Coordinates of C-alpha atoms and ligand atoms in Angstrom, one line a residue:
X177 CA 1.2 -8.7 37.4
X178 CA 4.0 -6.2 37.7
X179 CA 3.6 -3.0 35.9
X180 CA 6.6 -0.8 34.7
X181 CA 6.6 2.0 32.2
X182 CA 8.9 4.5 30.6
X183 CA 8.6 7.6 28.4
X184 CA 8.9 7.3 24.6
X185 CA 9.5 10.6 22.9
X186 CA 8.7 10.1 19.2
X187 CA 10.4 12.5 16.8
X188 CA 8.3 13.5 13.8
X189 CA 9.8 13.4 10.3
X190 CA 7.9 16.7 9.5
X191 CA 6.4 19.3 11.8
X192 CA 2.9 18.0 12.2
X193 CA 0.2 20.6 11.7
X194 CA -3.6 20.0 11.7
X195 CA -6.4 22.6 11.9
X196 CA -5.9 23.3 15.7
X197 CA -2.3 22.5 16.6
X198 CA 1.4 22.0 15.6
X199 CA 3.9 19.5 16.9
X200 CA 7.5 18.2 16.4
X201 CA 7.6 15.6 19.1
X202 CA 4.9 13.2 20.4
X203 CA 5.4 12.3 24.1
X204 CA 4.1 8.7 24.6
X205 CA 4.6 6.0 27.3
X206 CA 5.6 2.4 26.8
X207 CA 4.1 0.0 29.4
X208 CA 5.4 -3.4 30.4
X209 CA 3.2 -5.9 32.2
X210 CA 5.0 -8.9 33.6
X211 CA 3.1 -11.9 34.9
X212 CA 5.1 -14.2 37.3
X213 CA 8.2 -14.2 35.0
X214 CA 6.2 -16.1 32.4
X215 CA 5.6 -13.4 29.9
X216 CA 5.8 -9.7 29.3
X217 CA 3.0 -7.7 27.7
X218 CA 3.8 -4.5 25.8
X219 CA 1.4 -1.6 25.7
X220 CA 1.6 2.1 24.7
X221 CA -0.2 5.3 25.6
X222 CA -0.2 8.1 23.0
X223 CA -2.1 10.8 24.9
X224 CA -3.4 14.0 23.3
X225 CA -4.2 17.3 25.0
X226 CA -7.4 17.5 22.9
X227 CA -8.8 14.7 25.0
X228 CA -7.3 16.1 28.2
X229 CA -4.4 13.7 28.6
X230 CA -0.7 14.0 28.7
X231 CA 2.4 12.1 30.0
X232 CA 1.8 13.2 33.6
X233 CA -1.9 12.3 33.7
X234 CA -1.1 8.9 32.1
X235 CA 1.8 8.4 34.6
X236 CA -0.6 9.1 37.5
X237 CA -3.2 6.6 36.2
X238 CA -0.5 3.9 35.7
X239 CA 0.8 4.4 39.2
X240 CA -2.7 4.1 40.6
X241 CA -3.5 1.1 38.4
X242 CA -0.6 -0.9 39.9
X243 CA -2.6 -2.0 43.0
X244 CA -5.5 -3.2 40.7
X245 CA -3.2 -5.1 38.4
X246 CA -0.8 -6.5 41.0
X247 CA -3.2 -9.3 42.1
X248 CA -5.1 -9.7 38.9
X249 CA -5.1 -12.6 36.4
X250 CA -4.5 -11.2 32.9
X251 CA -7.3 -13.5 31.5
X252 CA -9.8 -11.4 33.6
X253 CA -9.5 -8.7 30.9
X254 CA -13.1 -7.7 30.9
X255 CA -13.1 -7.3 34.7
X256 CA -9.9 -5.4 34.7
X257 CA -10.8 -3.0 31.9
X258 CA -14.2 -2.3 33.4
X259 CA -12.7 -1.6 36.8
X260 CA -10.2 0.8 35.2
X261 CA -12.9 2.5 33.2
X262 CA -14.9 3.2 36.4
X263 CA -11.8 4.5 38.2
X264 CA -10.4 6.6 35.4
X265 CA -13.2 7.3 32.9
X266 CA -11.4 10.2 31.2
X267 CA -8.0 8.5 30.8
X268 CA -8.6 6.5 27.6
X269 CA -5.0 6.5 26.4
X270 CA -3.7 5.4 29.8
X271 CA -6.3 2.6 29.9
X272 CA -5.6 1.6 26.3
X273 CA -1.9 1.0 27.2
X274 CA -3.0 -1.5 29.8
X275 CA -5.7 -3.1 27.6
X276 CA -3.1 -3.6 24.8
X277 CA -0.5 -5.1 27.2
X278 CA -3.1 -7.5 28.5
X279 CA -4.0 -8.7 25.0
X280 CA -0.3 -9.1 24.3
X281 CA 0.4 -11.1 27.4
X282 CA -2.5 -13.4 26.9
X283 CA -1.6 -14.0 23.3
X284 CA 2.0 -14.8 24.3
X285 CA 0.8 -17.2 27.0
X286 CA -1.5 -19.0 24.6
X287 CA 1.0 -18.8 21.8
X288 CA -1.4 -17.2 19.4
X289 CA -1.6 -13.8 17.7
X290 CA -4.0 -11.3 19.1
X291 CA -6.3 -11.5 16.0
X292 CA -6.8 -15.2 16.8
X293 CA -7.4 -14.5 20.4
X294 CA -10.3 -12.3 19.2
X295 CA -11.7 -15.0 17.0
X296 CA -10.5 -13.3 13.7
X297 CA -8.7 -14.5 10.7
X298 CA -5.3 -13.1 10.0
X299 CA -6.2 -9.7 8.4
X300 CA -5.4 -9.6 4.7
X301 CA -2.9 -6.9 3.7
X302 CA -5.1 -3.9 3.0
X303 CA -4.3 -0.3 2.0
X304 CA -3.8 2.3 4.7
X305 CA -3.9 6.0 4.0
X306 CA -0.8 8.1 4.6
X307 CA -1.3 11.5 6.3
X308 CA -0.2 14.8 4.8
X309 CA -0.2 17.5 7.5
X310 CA -1.0 21.2 6.9
X311 CA 1.9 23.2 5.5
X312 CA 2.9 25.7 2.9
X313 CA 1.9 24.7 -0.7
X314 CA 5.6 24.0 -1.5
X315 CA 6.0 21.7 1.5
X316 CA 2.7 19.9 1.0
X317 CA 3.7 19.2 -2.6
X318 CA 7.1 17.9 -1.3
X319 CA 5.3 15.6 1.2
X320 CA 3.0 14.3 -1.5
X321 CA 5.9 13.6 -3.7
X322 CA 7.7 11.8 -0.9
X323 CA 4.5 9.7 -0.4
X324 CA 4.3 8.6 -4.0
X325 CA 4.2 4.9 -3.0
X326 CA 0.9 5.4 -1.1
X327 CA -2.2 5.0 -3.2
X328 CA -4.4 6.7 -0.5
X329 CA -3.5 10.0 1.1
X330 CA -5.3 11.6 4.0
X331 CA -4.9 15.3 3.6
X332 CA -5.4 17.6 6.5
X333 CA -7.6 20.6 5.6
X334 CA -9.7 23.0 7.7
X335 CA -7.7 26.2 7.0
X336 CA -8.0 29.2 4.7
X337 CA -6.8 28.3 1.3
X338 CA -7.2 24.5 1.7
X339 CA -9.2 24.0 -1.4
X340 CA -6.6 25.8 -3.5
X341 CA -3.9 23.7 -2.1
X342 CA -5.9 20.5 -2.7
X343 CA -6.4 21.5 -6.3
X344 CA -2.6 21.9 -6.8
X345 CA -2.0 18.5 -5.1
X346 CA -4.5 16.9 -7.4
X347 CA -2.3 18.0 -10.4
X348 CA 0.7 16.0 -9.2
X349 CA -0.9 12.7 -8.0
X350 CA -3.6 10.3 -8.9
X351 CA -3.8 8.9 -5.3
X352 CA -7.2 8.7 -3.6
X353 CA -7.7 11.7 -1.4
X354 CA -9.4 11.5 2.0
X355 CA -9.6 14.9 3.8
X356 CA -9.7 15.6 7.5
X357 CA -10.9 19.1 8.6
X358 CA -10.3 18.3 12.3
X359 CA -13.3 20.5 13.3
X360 CA -12.1 23.4 11.2
X361 CA -15.1 24.4 9.0
X362 CA -18.3 26.3 9.3
X363 CA -21.4 24.7 7.5
X364 CA -21.2 27.3 4.7
X365 CA -17.5 26.6 4.1
X366 CA -18.1 22.9 4.2
X367 CA -20.9 22.9 1.6
X368 CA -18.9 25.2 -0.7
X369 CA -15.6 23.3 -0.3
X370 CA -17.0 19.8 -0.4
X371 CA -18.9 20.6 -3.6
X372 CA -15.7 21.8 -5.2
X373 CA -13.9 18.7 -3.8
X374 CA -16.3 16.4 -5.7
X375 CA -14.3 17.2 -8.8
X376 CA -11.0 16.4 -7.1
X377 CA -11.8 12.7 -6.4
X378 CA -12.2 13.1 -2.6
X379 CA -13.4 9.8 -1.2
X380 CA -14.5 11.0 2.2
X381 CA -14.3 13.8 4.7
X382 CA -13.6 13.5 8.4
X383 CA -14.9 15.7 11.2
X384 CA -15.9 18.9 9.3
X385 CA -17.3 20.7 12.4
X386 CA -16.7 21.2 16.1
X387 CA -17.9 18.5 18.4
X388 CA -21.6 18.4 18.9
X389 CA -22.6 20.1 15.6
X390 CA -25.3 17.5 14.9
X391 CA -27.6 20.0 13.2
X392 CA -24.9 21.3 10.9
X393 CA -24.1 17.7 10.0
X394 CA -27.7 17.0 9.1
X395 CA -27.8 20.2 7.1
X396 CA -24.7 19.5 4.9
X397 CA -25.9 16.0 4.1
X398 CA -28.6 17.6 2.0
X399 CA -26.0 19.4 -0.1
X400 CA -22.9 17.2 -0.1
X401 CA -22.4 13.8 -1.8
X402 CA -19.0 13.0 -0.2
X403 CA -19.4 10.6 2.7
X404 CA -18.9 12.2 6.1
X405 CA -17.0 10.5 8.9
X406 CA -16.7 11.5 12.5
X407 CA -13.5 11.3 14.7
X408 CA -13.4 13.9 17.5
X409 CA -17.2 13.5 18.1
X410 CA -16.9 9.7 18.7
X411 CA -14.8 8.7 21.6
X412 CA -16.4 5.4 22.4
X413 CA -19.5 3.2 21.8
X414 CA -21.9 5.4 23.8
X415 CA -21.3 8.3 21.4
X416 CA -22.4 6.4 18.4
X417 CA -26.2 6.1 18.5
X418 CA -26.8 9.9 18.4
X419 CA -25.2 10.0 14.9
X420 CA -27.1 7.1 13.5
X421 CA -28.5 8.3 10.1
X422 CA -26.7 11.6 10.4
X423 CA -23.2 10.6 9.1
X424 CA -21.8 7.8 7.0
X425 CA -19.1 6.5 9.3
X426 CA -16.8 6.8 12.3
X427 CA -13.1 6.7 13.0
X428 CA -12.2 4.4 15.9
X429 CA -8.9 4.9 17.7
X430 CA -7.6 2.8 20.6
X431 CA -6.3 6.0 22.3
X432 CA -9.8 7.6 22.3
X433 CA -11.8 4.6 23.3
X434 CA -9.5 2.9 25.9
X435 CA -8.3 -0.2 24.0
X436 CA -9.2 -3.3 22.0
X437 CA -12.1 -4.3 24.2
X438 CA -14.0 -1.1 23.7
X439 CA -13.0 -0.9 20.0
X440 CA -14.8 -4.2 19.5
X441 CA -17.9 -2.8 21.2
X442 CA -17.7 0.3 19.0
X443 CA -17.5 -1.9 15.9
X444 CA -20.6 -3.8 16.9
X445 CA -22.5 -0.6 17.8
X446 CA -21.5 1.1 14.5
X447 CA -22.6 -1.9 12.5
X448 CA -25.9 -2.0 14.3
X449 CA -26.5 1.6 13.2
X450 CA -25.4 0.9 9.6
X451 CA -22.2 3.0 9.9
X452 CA -19.0 2.4 8.0
X453 CA -15.8 2.0 10.1
X454 CA -12.3 3.4 9.8
X455 CA -9.6 2.4 12.2
X456 CA -7.1 5.2 12.9
X457 CA -4.4 6.2 15.3
X458 CA -2.4 9.0 16.9
X459 CA 1.3 9.6 16.4
X460 CA 2.3 6.2 17.9
X461 CA 5.1 3.6 17.7
X462 CA 4.6 0.2 16.2
X463 CA 3.3 -1.1 19.6
X464 CA -0.1 0.5 19.6
X465 CA -0.4 0.8 15.8
X466 CA 0.0 -3.0 15.6
X467 CA -2.6 -3.5 18.3
X468 CA -5.1 -1.6 16.1
X469 CA -3.9 -3.5 13.0
X470 CA -5.1 -6.7 14.5
X471 CA -8.7 -5.4 14.1
X472 CA -8.4 -4.5 10.4
X473 CA -10.4 -7.5 9.2
X474 CA -13.5 -5.9 10.8
X475 CA -13.2 -2.4 9.3
X476 CA -13.8 -0.7 5.9
X477 CA -11.0 1.9 5.9
X478 CA -7.6 1.9 7.5
X479 CA -5.6 4.9 8.6
X480 CA -2.7 3.3 10.5
X481 CA 0.3 5.4 9.6
X482 CA 1.3 6.9 13.0
X483 CA 4.5 4.8 13.2
X484 CA 5.5 5.9 9.6
X485 CA 5.4 9.6 10.6
X486 CA 8.3 9.3 13.1
X487 CA 12.1 8.7 12.8
X488 CA 12.8 6.8 16.0
X489 CA 10.2 4.0 16.4
X490 CA 12.0 1.5 18.7
X491 CA 9.7 -1.4 17.7
X492 CA 8.8 -3.5 14.6
X493 CA 5.3 -4.8 14.2
X494 CA 2.7 -4.1 11.4
X495 CA 4.7 -3.2 8.3
X496 CA 3.6 -1.0 5.4
X497 CA 4.8 -1.6 1.8
X498 CA 3.4 0.6 -1.0
X499 CA 0.6 1.5 1.3
X500 CA -0.3 -2.0 2.1
X501 CA -0.4 -2.9 5.8
X502 CA 0.6 -6.3 6.9
X503 CA -0.1 -7.6 10.4
X504 CA 2.6 -9.7 12.0
X505 CA 1.9 -13.4 12.7
X506 CA 3.9 -13.7 15.9
X507 CA 2.3 -14.4 19.3
X508 CA 0.4 -11.6 21.1
X509 CA 0.8 -8.3 19.2
X510 CA 3.8 -9.8 17.3
X511 CA 5.8 -6.7 18.1
X512 CA 9.6 -6.9 18.7
X513 CA 12.1 -4.3 19.9
X514 CA 14.1 -3.3 16.8
X515 CA 17.5 -4.1 18.3
X516 CA 16.4 -7.7 19.0
X517 CA 15.4 -8.4 15.4
X518 CA 18.3 -9.6 13.2
X519 CA 18.7 -8.9 9.5
X520 CA 16.0 -6.2 9.6
X521 CA 16.9 -3.0 7.7
X522 CA 16.2 0.1 9.8
Ligands
MG637 MG1 -9.2 12.7 12.3

């Protein structure tokens, strides 16, 4: 297989702020894997500095992966992804781009969609949440108004005054709220705020504390009814058992875990520990969001809106209408370059 890649700088519709950072552009990489002129697999890496990756580290891994992939058969996906994990254990987003492209290429060769390749039915259209980043009250109100078609909103919290803003937002929408503190709270704050949030119809809370705060998580469980999900704490399947019985669920992202193969292992591991599962994403184009969408028949909650937060997604794949995510039925990922699709409105 021949590997080529190029940068993809995604422009955010709104400056994206969460508890620890602010961004206006997300620098990703699009990967093309070509197998003897027979087919091209598309992949994407959406690296985040939080997990120690960026465009230059992804580039390095892809350049070094070329020698592994050059003489490989794409159907040896387990071998290839294990090999890459041993070589580049900390480069999950880079590895995810290759894993996604391998699934795309195999699906195209077999002329079946990725979900069928995985032995799954075509996922039913299910609701995804839509993310509202941290901002001034006025701007957050405007964002919620703009998102009026979405029945589920994921609201970023984890800052001073978050509960007051949430109260104001509750006045203008009946959408389900999920909140994500992105490690921003202390246990005292979490107990106080989550108790207040029970009256604001908050369905679940994600990552209240810094990574590794297992005792704090145990502690709040005694005082808080809202289900607690972990994101930053859970990179891949090996991180799951430690939180068995401590939290209610986990957020799986291809960019954290290294791709579809590992996401499937995470799903099995989480189920074995009685945990609920959300599938989420970073700020990504339709390439990798669609890859994650192929897994949605296996999960309880969907947070796949990365491609909706940007203005220049060059691809079309999983679509969202009134919050409902539909997985394409084309071969492989079912993703097309926008320019190549006729009669599509941009
Ligand atoms: Mg999160």
